[in-house]
Amino acid sequence: MRIENSNLEKFKDRNPFRVPDGYFENFTAKMMSSLPEKPVPEKVVVISMYDRIKPWLYMAAAFAGLMVLFSVLRPERSSQGADKAQVTLPATEAVDADSEFFDSIADMYADKYAMSYIDDYISDN
């Protein structure tokens, strides 16, 4: 340990490594002469038609997939059947169905604010 400390103190103020005289003066010329000559190729980029339309195809596929997904997840509704049901029901039966619906909501949510809201809605309609 003492030997290492004495070596460190010995080289503390000076750099033990030396560069030969005139080394960097001709360094670039020597390095360039040692490299082989290599022609620089021209870069030609060829873009195919498929590569040009690929992003548009991906976008179209994504939209088609979303349309299929929404059509599958959407509940089936028969517009003709709903129209016929509304037309054929007498007015008294529709009112009875609404009052039964509101009574069932009133039973589920026996809150004074909800009850007043339901009563106001029934009286308005």
PDB file of N, CA and C in Angstrom, residues 45-98:
ATOM      1  N   VAL A  45     -33.775   5.325 -54.184  1.00  0.00           N
ATOM      2  CA  VAL A  45     -34.881   4.768 -53.416  1.00  0.00           C
ATOM      3  C   VAL A  45     -36.057   4.554 -54.357  1.00  0.00           C
ATOM      4  N   VAL A  46     -36.493   3.318 -54.459  1.00  0.00           N
ATOM      5  CA  VAL A  46     -37.624   2.970 -55.307  1.00  0.00           C
ATOM      6  C   VAL A  46     -38.783   2.608 -54.386  1.00  0.00           C
ATOM      7  N   ILE A  47     -39.871   3.357 -54.529  1.00  0.00           N
ATOM      8  CA  ILE A  47     -41.049   3.111 -53.711  1.00  0.00           C
ATOM      9  C   ILE A  47     -42.096   2.458 -54.597  1.00  0.00           C
ATOM     10  N   SER A  48     -42.513   1.282 -54.207  1.00  0.00           N
ATOM     11  CA  SER A  48     -43.502   0.561 -55.010  1.00  0.00           C
ATOM     12  C   SER A  48     -44.895   1.149 -54.775  1.00  0.00           C
ATOM     13  N   MET A  49     -45.814   0.794 -55.651  1.00  0.00           N
ATOM     14  CA  MET A  49     -47.186   1.279 -55.527  1.00  0.00           C
ATOM     15  C   MET A  49     -47.829   0.744 -54.256  1.00  0.00           C
ATOM     16  N   TYR A  50     -47.506  -0.498 -53.905  1.00  0.00           N
ATOM     17  CA  TYR A  50     -48.056  -1.079 -52.684  1.00  0.00           C
ATOM     18  C   TYR A  50     -47.598  -0.298 -51.454  1.00  0.00           C
ATOM     19  N   ASP A  51     -46.320   0.096 -51.433  1.00  0.00           N
ATOM     20  CA  ASP A  51     -45.821   0.879 -50.307  1.00  0.00           C
ATOM     21  C   ASP A  51     -46.498   2.241 -50.225  1.00  0.00           C
ATOM     22  N   ARG A  52     -46.911   2.782 -51.349  1.00  0.00           N
ATOM     23  CA  ARG A  52     -47.587   4.077 -51.343  1.00  0.00           C
ATOM     24  C   ARG A  52     -49.010   3.977 -50.817  1.00  0.00           C
ATOM     25  N   ILE A  53     -49.704   2.900 -51.155  1.00  0.00           N
ATOM     26  CA  ILE A  53     -51.108   2.804 -50.741  1.00  0.00           C
ATOM     27  C   ILE A  53     -51.307   1.986 -49.451  1.00  0.00           C
ATOM     28  N   LYS A  54     -50.220   1.441 -48.913  1.00  0.00           N
ATOM     29  CA  LYS A  54     -50.333   0.617 -47.710  1.00  0.00           C
ATOM     30  C   LYS A  54     -50.982   1.353 -46.541  1.00  0.00           C
ATOM     31  N   PRO A  55     -50.618   2.606 -46.217  1.00  0.00           N
ATOM     32  CA  PRO A  55     -51.294   3.290 -45.101  1.00  0.00           C
ATOM     33  C   PRO A  55     -52.790   3.479 -45.349  1.00  0.00           C
ATOM     34  N   TRP A  56     -53.182   3.741 -46.600  1.00  0.00           N
ATOM     35  CA  TRP A  56     -54.595   3.914 -46.905  1.00  0.00           C
ATOM     36  C   TRP A  56     -55.346   2.587 -46.760  1.00  0.00           C
ATOM     37  N   LEU A  57     -54.704   1.488 -47.147  1.00  0.00           N
ATOM     38  CA  LEU A  57     -55.337   0.177 -46.977  1.00  0.00           C
ATOM     39  C   LEU A  57     -55.535  -0.156 -45.506  1.00  0.00           C
ATOM     40  N   TYR A  58     -54.538   0.146 -44.692  1.00  0.00           N
ATOM     41  CA  TYR A  58     -54.654  -0.108 -43.252  1.00  0.00           C
ATOM     42  C   TYR A  58     -55.787   0.719 -42.642  1.00  0.00           C
ATOM     43  N   MET A  59     -55.891   1.969 -43.056  1.00  0.00           N
ATOM     44  CA  MET A  59     -56.942   2.822 -42.520  1.00  0.00           C
ATOM     45  C   MET A  59     -58.318   2.313 -42.957  1.00  0.00           C
ATOM     46  N   ALA A  60     -58.453   1.915 -44.211  1.00  0.00           N
ATOM     47  CA  ALA A  60     -59.727   1.380 -44.698  1.00  0.00           C
ATOM     48  C   ALA A  60     -60.091   0.089 -43.957  1.00  0.00           C
ATOM     49  N   ALA A  61     -59.118  -0.748 -43.715  1.00  0.00           N
ATOM     50  CA  ALA A  61     -59.374  -1.991 -42.981  1.00  0.00           C
ATOM     51  C   ALA A  61     -59.805  -1.693 -41.546  1.00  0.00           C
ATOM     52  N   ALA A  62     -59.200  -0.692 -40.929  1.00  0.00           N
ATOM     53  CA  ALA A  62     -59.574  -0.330 -39.555  1.00  0.00           C
ATOM     54  C   ALA A  62     -61.014   0.172 -39.517  1.00  0.00           C
ATOM     55  N   PHE A  63     -61.396   1.023 -40.464  1.00  0.00           N
ATOM     56  CA  PHE A  63     -62.773   1.510 -40.489  1.00  0.00           C
ATOM     57  C   PHE A  63     -63.762   0.385 -40.772  1.00  0.00           C
ATOM     58  N   ALA A  64     -63.412  -0.508 -41.664  1.00  0.00           N
ATOM     59  CA  ALA A  64     -64.299  -1.639 -41.961  1.00  0.00           C
ATOM     60  C   ALA A  64     -64.452  -2.526 -40.719  1.00  0.00           C
ATOM     61  N   GLY A  65     -63.365  -2.747 -40.016  1.00  0.00           N
ATOM     62  CA  GLY A  65     -63.436  -3.539 -38.787  1.00  0.00           C
ATOM     63  C   GLY A  65     -64.300  -2.875 -37.729  1.00  0.00           C
ATOM     64  N   LEU A  66     -64.191  -1.561 -37.591  1.00  0.00           N
ATOM     65  CA  LEU A  66     -65.034  -0.848 -36.621  1.00  0.00           C
ATOM     66  C   LEU A  66     -66.503  -0.921 -37.013  1.00  0.00           C
ATOM     67  N   MET A  67     -66.793  -0.812 -38.296  1.00  0.00           N
ATOM     68  CA  MET A  67     -68.186  -0.902 -38.735  1.00  0.00           C
ATOM     69  C   MET A  67     -68.765  -2.281 -38.448  1.00  0.00           C
ATOM     70  N   VAL A  68     -67.981  -3.313 -38.708  1.00  0.00           N
ATOM     71  CA  VAL A  68     -68.439  -4.676 -38.421  1.00  0.00           C
ATOM     72  C   VAL A  68     -68.624  -4.862 -36.925  1.00  0.00           C
ATOM     73  N   LEU A  69     -67.702  -4.345 -36.126  1.00  0.00           N
ATOM     74  CA  LEU A  69     -67.802  -4.465 -34.672  1.00  0.00           C
ATOM     75  C   LEU A  69     -69.051  -3.782 -34.151  1.00  0.00           C
ATOM     76  N   PHE A  70     -69.319  -2.575 -34.611  1.00  0.00           N
ATOM     77  CA  PHE A  70     -70.504  -1.863 -34.135  1.00  0.00           C
ATOM     78  C   PHE A  70     -71.789  -2.508 -34.632  1.00  0.00           C
ATOM     79  N   SER A  71     -71.768  -3.068 -35.817  1.00  0.00           N
ATOM     80  CA  SER A  71     -72.983  -3.728 -36.308  1.00  0.00           C
ATOM     81  C   SER A  71     -73.252  -5.016 -35.535  1.00  0.00           C
ATOM     82  N   VAL A  72     -72.217  -5.672 -35.075  1.00  0.00           N
ATOM     83  CA  VAL A  72     -72.401  -6.902 -34.300  1.00  0.00           C
ATOM     84  C   VAL A  72     -72.851  -6.581 -32.886  1.00  0.00           C
ATOM     85  N   LEU A  73     -72.297  -5.546 -32.294  1.00  0.00           N
ATOM     86  CA  LEU A  73     -72.615  -5.202 -30.909  1.00  0.00           C
ATOM     87  C   LEU A  73     -73.930  -4.453 -30.766  1.00  0.00           C
ATOM     88  N   ARG A  74     -74.440  -3.851 -31.821  1.00  0.00           N
ATOM     89  CA  ARG A  74     -75.689  -3.089 -31.755  1.00  0.00           C
ATOM     90  C   ARG A  74     -76.848  -4.058 -31.586  1.00  0.00           C
ATOM     91  N   PRO A  75     -77.734  -3.761 -30.637  1.00  0.00           N
ATOM     92  CA  PRO A  75     -78.889  -4.654 -30.468  1.00  0.00           C
ATOM     93  C   PRO A  75     -79.812  -4.551 -31.679  1.00  0.00           C
ATOM     94  N   GLU A  76     -80.397  -5.659 -32.030  1.00  0.00           N
ATOM     95  CA  GLU A  76     -81.289  -5.710 -33.189  1.00  0.00           C
ATOM     96  C   GLU A  76     -82.598  -5.014 -32.852  1.00  0.00           C
ATOM     97  N   ARG A  77     -82.995  -4.120 -33.731  1.00  0.00           N
ATOM     98  CA  ARG A  77     -84.264  -3.425 -33.559  1.00  0.00           C
ATOM     99  C   ARG A  77     -85.045  -3.552 -34.856  1.00  0.00           C
ATOM    100  N   SER A  78     -86.250  -3.900 -34.715  1.00  0.00           N
ATOM    101  CA  SER A  78     -87.113  -3.996 -35.885  1.00  0.00           C
ATOM    102  C   SER A  78     -87.924  -2.710 -35.959  1.00  0.00           C
ATOM    103  N   SER A  79     -87.634  -1.887 -36.909  1.00  0.00           N
ATOM    104  CA  SER A  79     -88.330  -0.604 -37.007  1.00  0.00           C
ATOM    105  C   SER A  79     -89.798  -0.811 -37.375  1.00  0.00           C
ATOM    106  N   GLN A  80     -90.118  -1.809 -38.184  1.00  0.00           N
ATOM    107  CA  GLN A  80     -91.509  -2.041 -38.569  1.00  0.00           C
ATOM    108  C   GLN A  80     -92.321  -2.536 -37.382  1.00  0.00           C
ATOM    109  N   GLY A  81     -91.736  -3.434 -36.604  1.00  0.00           N
ATOM    110  CA  GLY A  81     -92.458  -3.961 -35.452  1.00  0.00           C
ATOM    111  C   GLY A  81     -92.702  -2.905 -34.396  1.00  0.00           C
ATOM    112  N   ALA A  82     -91.745  -2.019 -34.167  1.00  0.00           N
ATOM    113  CA  ALA A  82     -91.913  -0.963 -33.171  1.00  0.00           C
ATOM    114  C   ALA A  82     -92.970   0.028 -33.622  1.00  0.00           C
ATOM    115  N   ASP A  83     -92.982   0.351 -34.925  1.00  0.00           N
ATOM    116  CA  ASP A  83     -93.993   1.280 -35.422  1.00  0.00           C
ATOM    117  C   ASP A  83     -95.393   0.686 -35.306  1.00  0.00           C
ATOM    118  N   LYS A  84     -95.522  -0.585 -35.642  1.00  0.00           N
ATOM    119  CA  LYS A  84     -96.822  -1.240 -35.555  1.00  0.00           C
ATOM    120  C   LYS A  84     -97.317  -1.304 -34.118  1.00  0.00           C
ATOM    121  N   ALA A  85     -96.397  -1.576 -33.182  1.00  0.00           N
ATOM    122  CA  ALA A  85     -96.791  -1.662 -31.779  1.00  0.00           C
ATOM    123  C   ALA A  85     -97.276  -0.312 -31.280  1.00  0.00           C
ATOM    124  N   GLN A  86     -96.635   0.747 -31.691  1.00  0.00           N
ATOM    125  CA  GLN A  86     -97.053   2.060 -31.229  1.00  0.00           C
ATOM    126  C   GLN A  86     -98.372   2.475 -31.865  1.00  0.00           C
ATOM    127  N   VAL A  87     -98.587   2.092 -33.081  1.00  0.00           N
ATOM    128  CA  VAL A  87     -99.809   2.494 -33.774  1.00  0.00           C
ATOM    129  C   VAL A  87    -101.003   1.708 -33.264  1.00  0.00           C
ATOM    130  N   THR A  88    -100.841   0.434 -32.994  1.00  0.00           N
ATOM    131  CA  THR A  88    -101.973  -0.412 -32.634  1.00  0.00           C
ATOM    132  C   THR A  88    -102.374  -0.296 -31.175  1.00  0.00           C
ATOM    133  N   LEU A  89    -101.518   0.221 -30.310  1.00  0.00           N
ATOM    134  CA  LEU A  89    -101.875   0.325 -28.901  1.00  0.00           C
ATOM    135  C   LEU A  89    -102.872   1.457 -28.685  1.00  0.00           C
ATOM    136  N   PRO A  90    -103.930   1.189 -27.982  1.00  0.00           N
ATOM    137  CA  PRO A  90    -104.842   2.278 -27.624  1.00  0.00           C
ATOM    138  C   PRO A  90    -104.174   3.198 -26.605  1.00  0.00           C
ATOM    139  N   ALA A  91    -104.633   4.395 -26.493  1.00  0.00           N
ATOM    140  CA  ALA A  91    -104.026   5.391 -25.608  1.00  0.00           C
ATOM    141  C   ALA A  91    -104.140   4.982 -24.151  1.00  0.00           C
ATOM    142  N   THR A  92    -105.196   4.327 -23.755  1.00  0.00           N
ATOM    143  CA  THR A  92    -105.369   3.949 -22.345  1.00  0.00           C
ATOM    144  C   THR A  92    -104.368   2.878 -21.942  1.00  0.00           C
ATOM    145  N   GLU A  93    -104.081   1.945 -22.828  1.00  0.00           N
ATOM    146  CA  GLU A  93    -103.103   0.906 -22.504  1.00  0.00           C
ATOM    147  C   GLU A  93    -101.702   1.481 -22.389  1.00  0.00           C
ATOM    148  N   ALA A  94    -101.356   2.458 -23.227  1.00  0.00           N
ATOM    149  CA  ALA A  94    -100.042   3.082 -23.150  1.00  0.00           C
ATOM    150  C   ALA A  94     -99.893   3.839 -21.836  1.00  0.00           C
ATOM    151  N   VAL A  95    -100.941   4.508 -21.394  1.00  0.00           N
ATOM    152  CA  VAL A  95    -100.886   5.241 -20.124  1.00  0.00           C
ATOM    153  C   VAL A  95    -100.762   4.262 -18.974  1.00  0.00           C
ATOM    154  N   ASP A  96    -101.484   3.143 -19.045  1.00  0.00           N
ATOM    155  CA  ASP A  96    -101.386   2.133 -17.990  1.00  0.00           C
ATOM    156  C   ASP A  96     -99.987   1.554 -17.925  1.00  0.00           C
ATOM    157  N   ALA A  97     -99.362   1.316 -19.076  1.00  0.00           N
ATOM    158  CA  ALA A  97     -98.004   0.768 -19.101  1.00  0.00           C
ATOM    159  C   ALA A  97     -97.023   1.775 -18.516  1.00  0.00           C
ATOM    160  N   ASP A  98     -97.210   3.056 -18.834  1.00  0.00           N
ATOM    161  CA  ASP A  98     -96.325   4.076 -18.274  1.00  0.00           C
ATOM    162  C   ASP A  98     -96.508   4.184 -16.766  1.00  0.00           C
TER     163      ASP A  98
END
